[in-house]
mmCIF file of C-alpha atoms in Angstrom:
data_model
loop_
_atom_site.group_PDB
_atom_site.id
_atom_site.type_symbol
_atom_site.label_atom_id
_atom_site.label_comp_id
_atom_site.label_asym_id
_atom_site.label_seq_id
_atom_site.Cartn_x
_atom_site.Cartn_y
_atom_site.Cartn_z
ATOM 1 C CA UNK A 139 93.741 89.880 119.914
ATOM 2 C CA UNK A 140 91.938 90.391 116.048
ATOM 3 C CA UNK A 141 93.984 89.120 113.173
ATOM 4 C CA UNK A 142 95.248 92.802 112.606
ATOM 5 C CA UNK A 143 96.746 93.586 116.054
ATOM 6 C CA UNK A 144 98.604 89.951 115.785
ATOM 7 C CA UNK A 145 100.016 91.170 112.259
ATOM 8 C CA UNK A 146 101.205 94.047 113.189
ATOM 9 C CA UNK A 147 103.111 93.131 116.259
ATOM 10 C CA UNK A 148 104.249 90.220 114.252
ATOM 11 C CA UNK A 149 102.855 87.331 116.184
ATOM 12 C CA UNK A 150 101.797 89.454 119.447
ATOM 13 C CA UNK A 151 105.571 89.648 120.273
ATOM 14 C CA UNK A 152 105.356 93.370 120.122
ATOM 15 C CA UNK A 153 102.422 94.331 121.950
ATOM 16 C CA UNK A 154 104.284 93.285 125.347
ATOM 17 C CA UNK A 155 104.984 95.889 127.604
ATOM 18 C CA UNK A 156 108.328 96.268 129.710
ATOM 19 C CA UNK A 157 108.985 98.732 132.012
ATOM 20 C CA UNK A 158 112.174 100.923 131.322
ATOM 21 C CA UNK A 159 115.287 99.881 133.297
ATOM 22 C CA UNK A 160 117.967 101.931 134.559
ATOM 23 C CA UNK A 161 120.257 99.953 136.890
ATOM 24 C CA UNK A 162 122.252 103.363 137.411
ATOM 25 C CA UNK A 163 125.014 100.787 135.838
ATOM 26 C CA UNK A 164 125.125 99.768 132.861
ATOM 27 C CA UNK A 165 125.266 95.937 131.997
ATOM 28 C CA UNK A 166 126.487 94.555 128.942
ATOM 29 C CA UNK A 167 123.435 92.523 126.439
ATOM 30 C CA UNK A 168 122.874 88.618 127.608
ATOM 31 C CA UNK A 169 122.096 85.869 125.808
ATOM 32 C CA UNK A 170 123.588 82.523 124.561
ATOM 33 C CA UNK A 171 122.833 80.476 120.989
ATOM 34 C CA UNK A 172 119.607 78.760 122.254
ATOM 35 C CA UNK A 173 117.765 81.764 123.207
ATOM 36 C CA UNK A 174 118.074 82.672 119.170
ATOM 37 C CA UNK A 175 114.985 81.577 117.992
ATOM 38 C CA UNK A 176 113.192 81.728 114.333
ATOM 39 C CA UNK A 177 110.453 84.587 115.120
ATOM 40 C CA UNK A 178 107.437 82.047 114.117
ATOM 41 C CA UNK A 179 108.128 78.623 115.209
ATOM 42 C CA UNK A 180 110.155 80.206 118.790
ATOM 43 C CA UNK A 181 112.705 77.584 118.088
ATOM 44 C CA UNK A 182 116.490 77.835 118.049
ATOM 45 C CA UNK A 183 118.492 77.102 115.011
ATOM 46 C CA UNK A 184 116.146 77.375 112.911
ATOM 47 C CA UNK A 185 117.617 80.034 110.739
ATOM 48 C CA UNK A 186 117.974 80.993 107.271
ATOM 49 C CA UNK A 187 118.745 84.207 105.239
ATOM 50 C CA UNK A 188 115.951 86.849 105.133
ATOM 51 C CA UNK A 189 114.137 85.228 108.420
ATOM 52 C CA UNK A 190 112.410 86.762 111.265
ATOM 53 C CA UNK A 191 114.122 86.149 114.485
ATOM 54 C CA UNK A 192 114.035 86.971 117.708
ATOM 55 C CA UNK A 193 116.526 86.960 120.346
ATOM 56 C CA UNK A 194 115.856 86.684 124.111
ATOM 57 C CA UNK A 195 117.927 87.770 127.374
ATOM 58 C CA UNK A 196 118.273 90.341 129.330
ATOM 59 C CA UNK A 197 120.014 93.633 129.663
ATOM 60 C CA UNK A 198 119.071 94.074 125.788
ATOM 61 C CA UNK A 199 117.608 97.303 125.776
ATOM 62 C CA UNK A 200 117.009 100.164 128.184
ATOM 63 C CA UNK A 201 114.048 101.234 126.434
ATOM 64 C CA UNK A 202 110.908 99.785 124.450
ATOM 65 C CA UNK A 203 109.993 100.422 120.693
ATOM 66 C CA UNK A 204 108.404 98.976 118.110
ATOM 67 C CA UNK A 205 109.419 100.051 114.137
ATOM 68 C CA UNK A 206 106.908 102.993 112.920
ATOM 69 C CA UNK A 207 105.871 103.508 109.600
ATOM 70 C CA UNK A 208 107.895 106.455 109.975
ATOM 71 C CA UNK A 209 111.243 104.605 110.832
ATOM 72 C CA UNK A 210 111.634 103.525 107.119
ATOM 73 C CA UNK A 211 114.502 104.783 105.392
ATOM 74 C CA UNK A 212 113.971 104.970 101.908
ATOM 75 C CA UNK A 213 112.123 101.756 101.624
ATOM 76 C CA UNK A 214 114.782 100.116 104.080
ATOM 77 C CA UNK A 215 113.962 99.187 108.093
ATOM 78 C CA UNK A 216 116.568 100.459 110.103
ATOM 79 C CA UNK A 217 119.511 99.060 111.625
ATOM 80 C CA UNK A 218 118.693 100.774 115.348
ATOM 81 C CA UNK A 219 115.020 102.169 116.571
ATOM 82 C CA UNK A 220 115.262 105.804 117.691
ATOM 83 C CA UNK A 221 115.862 105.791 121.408
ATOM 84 C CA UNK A 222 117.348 102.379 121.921
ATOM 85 C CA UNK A 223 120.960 102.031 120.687
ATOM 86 C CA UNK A 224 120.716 98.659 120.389
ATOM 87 C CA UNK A 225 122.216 96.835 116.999
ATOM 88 C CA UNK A 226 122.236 93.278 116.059
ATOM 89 C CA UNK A 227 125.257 92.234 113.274
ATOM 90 C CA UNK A 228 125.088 88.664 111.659
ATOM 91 C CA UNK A 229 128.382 87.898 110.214
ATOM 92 C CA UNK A 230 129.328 91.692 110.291
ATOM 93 C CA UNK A 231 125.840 93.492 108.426
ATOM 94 C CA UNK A 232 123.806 95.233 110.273
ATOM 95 C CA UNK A 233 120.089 93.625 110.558
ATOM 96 C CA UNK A 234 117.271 95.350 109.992
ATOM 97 C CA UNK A 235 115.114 96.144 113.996
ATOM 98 C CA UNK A 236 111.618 95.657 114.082
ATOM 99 C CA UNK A 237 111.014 95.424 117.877
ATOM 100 C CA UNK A 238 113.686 95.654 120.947
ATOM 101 C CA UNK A 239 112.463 95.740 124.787
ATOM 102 C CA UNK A 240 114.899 94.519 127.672
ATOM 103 C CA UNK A 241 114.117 91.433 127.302
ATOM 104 C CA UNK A 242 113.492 90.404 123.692
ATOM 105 C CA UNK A 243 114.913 92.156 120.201
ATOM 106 C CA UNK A 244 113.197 91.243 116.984
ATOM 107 C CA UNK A 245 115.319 91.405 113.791
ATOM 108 C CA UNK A 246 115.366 89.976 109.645
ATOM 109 C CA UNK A 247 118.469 87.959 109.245
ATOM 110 C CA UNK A 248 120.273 89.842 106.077
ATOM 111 C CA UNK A 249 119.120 88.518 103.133
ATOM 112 C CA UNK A 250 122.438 88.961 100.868
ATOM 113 C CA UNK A 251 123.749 86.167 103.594
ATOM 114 C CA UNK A 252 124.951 82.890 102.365
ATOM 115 C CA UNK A 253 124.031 79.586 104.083
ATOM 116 C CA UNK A 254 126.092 78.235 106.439
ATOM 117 C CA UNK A 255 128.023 79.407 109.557
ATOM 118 C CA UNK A 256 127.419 83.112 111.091
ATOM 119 C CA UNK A 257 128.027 84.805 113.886
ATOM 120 C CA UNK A 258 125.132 86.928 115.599
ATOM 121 C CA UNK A 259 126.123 89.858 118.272
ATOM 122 C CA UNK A 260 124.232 92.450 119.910
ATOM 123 C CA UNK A 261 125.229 96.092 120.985
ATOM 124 C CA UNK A 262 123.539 98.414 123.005
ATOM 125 C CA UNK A 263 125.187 102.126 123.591
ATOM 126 C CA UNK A 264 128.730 100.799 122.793
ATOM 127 C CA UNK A 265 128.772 97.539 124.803
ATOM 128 C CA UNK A 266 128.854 94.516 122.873
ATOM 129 C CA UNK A 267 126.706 90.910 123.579
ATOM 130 C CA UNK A 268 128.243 87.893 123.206
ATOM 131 C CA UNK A 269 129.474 87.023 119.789
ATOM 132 C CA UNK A 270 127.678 83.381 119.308
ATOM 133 C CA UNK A 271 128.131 81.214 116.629
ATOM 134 C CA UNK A 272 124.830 79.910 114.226
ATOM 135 C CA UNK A 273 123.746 77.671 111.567
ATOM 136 C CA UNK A 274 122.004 79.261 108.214
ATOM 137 C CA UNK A 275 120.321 77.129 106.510
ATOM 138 C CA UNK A 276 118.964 77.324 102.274
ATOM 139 C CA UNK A 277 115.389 77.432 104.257
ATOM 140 C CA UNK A 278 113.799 77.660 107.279
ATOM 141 C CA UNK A 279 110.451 77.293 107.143
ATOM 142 C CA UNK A 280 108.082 78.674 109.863
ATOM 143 C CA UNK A 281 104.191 79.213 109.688
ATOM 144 C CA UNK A 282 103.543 82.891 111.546
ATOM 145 C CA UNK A 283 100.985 82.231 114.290
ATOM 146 C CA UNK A 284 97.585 83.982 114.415
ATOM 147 C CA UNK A 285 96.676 82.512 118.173
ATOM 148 C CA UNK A 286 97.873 79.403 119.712
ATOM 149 C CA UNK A 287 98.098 77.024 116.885
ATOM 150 C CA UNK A 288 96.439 78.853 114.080
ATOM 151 C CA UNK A 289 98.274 80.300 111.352
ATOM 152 C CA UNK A 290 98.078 83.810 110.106
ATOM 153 C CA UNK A 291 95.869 83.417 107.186
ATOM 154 C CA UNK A 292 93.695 85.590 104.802
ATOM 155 C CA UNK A 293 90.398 85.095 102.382
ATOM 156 C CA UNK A 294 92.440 85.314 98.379
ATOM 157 C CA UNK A 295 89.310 87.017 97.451
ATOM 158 C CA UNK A 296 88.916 90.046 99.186
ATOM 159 C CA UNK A 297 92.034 89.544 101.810
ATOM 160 C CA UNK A 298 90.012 89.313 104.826
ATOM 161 C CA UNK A 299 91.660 87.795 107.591
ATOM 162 C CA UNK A 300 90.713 83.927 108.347
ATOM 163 C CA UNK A 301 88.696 83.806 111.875
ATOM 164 C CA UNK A 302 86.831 81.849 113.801
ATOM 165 C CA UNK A 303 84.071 83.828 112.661
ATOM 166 C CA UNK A 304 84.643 83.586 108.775
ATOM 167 C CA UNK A 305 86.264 80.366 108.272
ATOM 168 C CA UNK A 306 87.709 79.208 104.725
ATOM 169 C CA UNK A 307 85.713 77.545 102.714
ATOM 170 C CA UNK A 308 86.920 74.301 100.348
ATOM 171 C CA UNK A 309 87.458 74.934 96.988
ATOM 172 C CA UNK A 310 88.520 79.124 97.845
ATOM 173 C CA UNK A 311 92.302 80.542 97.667
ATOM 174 C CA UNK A 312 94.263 80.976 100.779
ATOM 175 C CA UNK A 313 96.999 83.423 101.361
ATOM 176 C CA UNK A 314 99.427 82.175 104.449
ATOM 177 C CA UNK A 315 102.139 83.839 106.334
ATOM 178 C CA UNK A 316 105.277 82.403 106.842
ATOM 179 C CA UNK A 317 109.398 83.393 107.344
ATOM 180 C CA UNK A 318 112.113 81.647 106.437
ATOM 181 C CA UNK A 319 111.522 80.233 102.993
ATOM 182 C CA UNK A 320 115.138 81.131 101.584
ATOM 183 C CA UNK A 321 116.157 82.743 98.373
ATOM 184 C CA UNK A 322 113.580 84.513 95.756
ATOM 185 C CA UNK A 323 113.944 85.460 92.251
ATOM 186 C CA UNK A 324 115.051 88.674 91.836
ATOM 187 C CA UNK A 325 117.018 88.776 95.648
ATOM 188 C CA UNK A 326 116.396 90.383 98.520
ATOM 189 C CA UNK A 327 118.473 93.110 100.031
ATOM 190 C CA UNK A 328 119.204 93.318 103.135
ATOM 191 C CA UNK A 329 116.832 95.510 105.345
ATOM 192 C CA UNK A 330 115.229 96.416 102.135
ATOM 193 C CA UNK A 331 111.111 96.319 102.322
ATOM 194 C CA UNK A 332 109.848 94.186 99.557
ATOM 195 C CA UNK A 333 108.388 96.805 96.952
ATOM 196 C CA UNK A 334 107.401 94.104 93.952
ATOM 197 C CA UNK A 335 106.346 90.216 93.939
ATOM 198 C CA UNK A 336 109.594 88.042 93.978
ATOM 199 C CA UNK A 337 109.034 83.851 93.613
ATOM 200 C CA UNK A 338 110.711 81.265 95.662
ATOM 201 C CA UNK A 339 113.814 79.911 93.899
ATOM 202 C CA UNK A 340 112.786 76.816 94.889
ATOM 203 C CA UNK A 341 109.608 76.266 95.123
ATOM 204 C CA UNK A 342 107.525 75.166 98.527
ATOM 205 C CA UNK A 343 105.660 72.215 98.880
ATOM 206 C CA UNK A 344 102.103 72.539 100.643
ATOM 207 C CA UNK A 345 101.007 69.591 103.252
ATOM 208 C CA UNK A 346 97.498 69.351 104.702
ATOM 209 C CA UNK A 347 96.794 66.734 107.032
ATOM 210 C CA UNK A 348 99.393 64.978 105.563
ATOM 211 C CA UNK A 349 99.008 64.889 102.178
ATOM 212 C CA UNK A 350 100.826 66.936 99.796
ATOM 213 C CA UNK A 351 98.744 69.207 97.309
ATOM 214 C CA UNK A 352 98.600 68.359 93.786
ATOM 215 C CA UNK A 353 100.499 70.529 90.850
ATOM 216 C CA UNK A 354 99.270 74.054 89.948
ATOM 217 C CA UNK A 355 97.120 74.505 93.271
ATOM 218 C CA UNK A 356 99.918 76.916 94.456
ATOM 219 C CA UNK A 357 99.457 80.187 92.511
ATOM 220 C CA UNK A 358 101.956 82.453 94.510
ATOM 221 C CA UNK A 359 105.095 81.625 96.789
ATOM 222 C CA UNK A 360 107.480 84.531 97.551
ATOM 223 C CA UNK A 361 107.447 87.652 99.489
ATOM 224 C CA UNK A 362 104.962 89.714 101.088
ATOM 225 C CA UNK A 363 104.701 93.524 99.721
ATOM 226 C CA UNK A 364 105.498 96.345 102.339
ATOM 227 C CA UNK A 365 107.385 93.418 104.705
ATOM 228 C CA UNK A 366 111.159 92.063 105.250
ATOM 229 C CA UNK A 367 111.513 88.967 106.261
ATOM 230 C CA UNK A 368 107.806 87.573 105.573
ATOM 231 C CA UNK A 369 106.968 85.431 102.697
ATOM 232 C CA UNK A 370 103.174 84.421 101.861
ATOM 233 C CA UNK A 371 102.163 81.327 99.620
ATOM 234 C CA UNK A 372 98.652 81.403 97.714
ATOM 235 C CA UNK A 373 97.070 78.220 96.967
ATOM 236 C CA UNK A 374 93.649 76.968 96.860
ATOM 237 C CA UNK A 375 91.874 75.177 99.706
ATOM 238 C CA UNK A 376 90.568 71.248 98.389
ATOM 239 C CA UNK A 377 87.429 70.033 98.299
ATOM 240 C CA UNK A 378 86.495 67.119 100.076
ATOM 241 C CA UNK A 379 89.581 68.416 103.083
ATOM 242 C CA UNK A 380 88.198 68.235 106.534
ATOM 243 C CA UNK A 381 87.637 70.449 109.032
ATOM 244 C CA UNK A 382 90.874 72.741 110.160
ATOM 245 C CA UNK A 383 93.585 70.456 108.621
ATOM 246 C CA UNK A 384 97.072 70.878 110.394
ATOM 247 C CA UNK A 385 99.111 72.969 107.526
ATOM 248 C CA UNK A 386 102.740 72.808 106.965
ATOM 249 C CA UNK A 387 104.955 74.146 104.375
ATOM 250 C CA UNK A 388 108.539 72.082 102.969
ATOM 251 C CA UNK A 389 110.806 73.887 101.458
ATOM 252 C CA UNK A 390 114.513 71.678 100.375
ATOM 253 C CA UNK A 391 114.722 69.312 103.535
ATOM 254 C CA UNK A 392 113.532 71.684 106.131
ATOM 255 C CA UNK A 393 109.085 71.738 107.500
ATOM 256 C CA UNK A 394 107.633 74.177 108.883
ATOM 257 C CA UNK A 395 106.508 73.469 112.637
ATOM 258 C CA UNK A 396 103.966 70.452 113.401
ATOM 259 C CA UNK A 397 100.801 71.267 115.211
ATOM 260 C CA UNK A 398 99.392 74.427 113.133
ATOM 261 C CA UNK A 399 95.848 74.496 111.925
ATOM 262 C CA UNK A 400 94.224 76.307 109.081
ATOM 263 C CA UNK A 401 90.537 77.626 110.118
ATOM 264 C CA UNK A 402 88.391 75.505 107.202
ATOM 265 C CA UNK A 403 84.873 74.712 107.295
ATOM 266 C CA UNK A 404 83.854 71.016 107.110
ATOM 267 C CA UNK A 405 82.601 70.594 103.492
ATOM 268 C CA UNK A 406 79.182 69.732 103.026
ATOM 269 C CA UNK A 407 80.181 67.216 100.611
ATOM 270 C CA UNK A 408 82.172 64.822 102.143
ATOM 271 C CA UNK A 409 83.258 61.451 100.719
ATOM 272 C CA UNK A 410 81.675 58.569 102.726
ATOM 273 C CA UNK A 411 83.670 56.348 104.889
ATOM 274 C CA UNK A 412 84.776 53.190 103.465
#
């Protein structure tokens, strides 16, 4: 899949293809606190205000749909996709639905939520999930995956996507995709689709192979325009990095998943071995 069919079915999840179940009874939504999962890393508690997140089960929905341009509602994703019935309430709001099949429902955790404990239910057509208790945390950093273990990533300069076949090169601007990097100046809303540039709070901390970029080389960290839930940071690539460094992103006490590469192009320059 290209770098624009993985974006929009935010991280492949939606392209899947269920067939429609009808039981001829129906069967309350399953599914217990581990098969909550931040939308980018797939791992359980792992959740903060204004993240992606997925939950998995069964019985979730008798139908599958993915959220249409047309679905927005005023600027805000709805609560429930046409034809499915199927909510999700943390702590009593009603999340904003991007994607819900029988097996998997894809939601943003409200961003006007608070860290700490929450409660996460699902209800499809009246009958109601499990109510299961979960952990929101300040942050919860997660790098959204392109393919396998490269992130999402596009060219600053004329926001081409990062490939295989057009690699980074050092010394240009990155943009990277991530969820779950907590609270922005001015606040999110919940469900509402980011309509103008909002900064971390606090601020994220860049790590290439290791090693920590230096002061000013992150121009941008906050949301993404036209998205809920998705937050990109801008910074520039170093010279002198190697080839596709592993990239993760810190934000308070919480890093993004190990194990994700950046697609960069081994510098021609490279500082001799001592």
């Amino acid at each position: 899949m290209g770098p624009a069919g993985a974006w929009t079915a935010l991280a492949c999840l939606a392209t899947v293809v269920w067939a429609n179940s009808e039981t001829g009874q129906r069967q309350a939504p399953k599914y217990t606190q581990a098969t909550i999962v931040n939308l980018a890393s797939g791992r359980a508690g792992e959740l903060a205000p204004n993240t992606l997140a997925a939950i998995y089960g069964e019985e979730l929905s008798a139908t599958v749909r993915a959220r249409e341009p047309g679905d927005l509602l005023a600027g805000y994703l709805p609560y429930v996709l046409p034809g499915t019935g199927v909510t999700v309430k943390v702590s009593g709001l009603l999340a904003g639905v991007e994607y819900a099949s029988p097996e998997v429902i894809v939601f943003v955790v409200p961003a006007d939520l608070l860290p700490g404990p929450a409660v996460v239910q699902v209800t499809k057509n009246a009958l109601n999930g499990p109510a299961v208790k979960v952990q929101l945390s300040a942050a919860a950093p997660a790098l959204m995956p392109y393919e396998a273990d490269w992130v999402l990533a596009k060219h600053g300069s004329d926001s081409s996507w990062v490939s295989g076949e057009r690699p980074l090169q050092a010394g240009e601007e990155v943009v990277v995709y991530a969820t779950g990097l907590g609270a922005t100046s001015p606040p999110q809303a919940n469900r509402k689709v980011a309509n103008e540039e909002a900064a971390l709070e606090v601020g994220v901390v860049v790590v290439l192979d290791g090693v920590e970029l230096g002061p000013g080389r992150v121009s941008y960290a906050g949301v993404t325009l036209g998205m809920a839930g998705v937050y990109e940071v801008r910074f520039e690539v170093p010279k002198g990095i190697g080839a596709d460094p592993e990239v993760r992103l810190r934000g308070g006490e919480k890093v993004s998943q190990e194990g994700m590469r950046l697609r960069v192009e081994e510098s021609a320059a490279q500082p001799e071995a001592a």
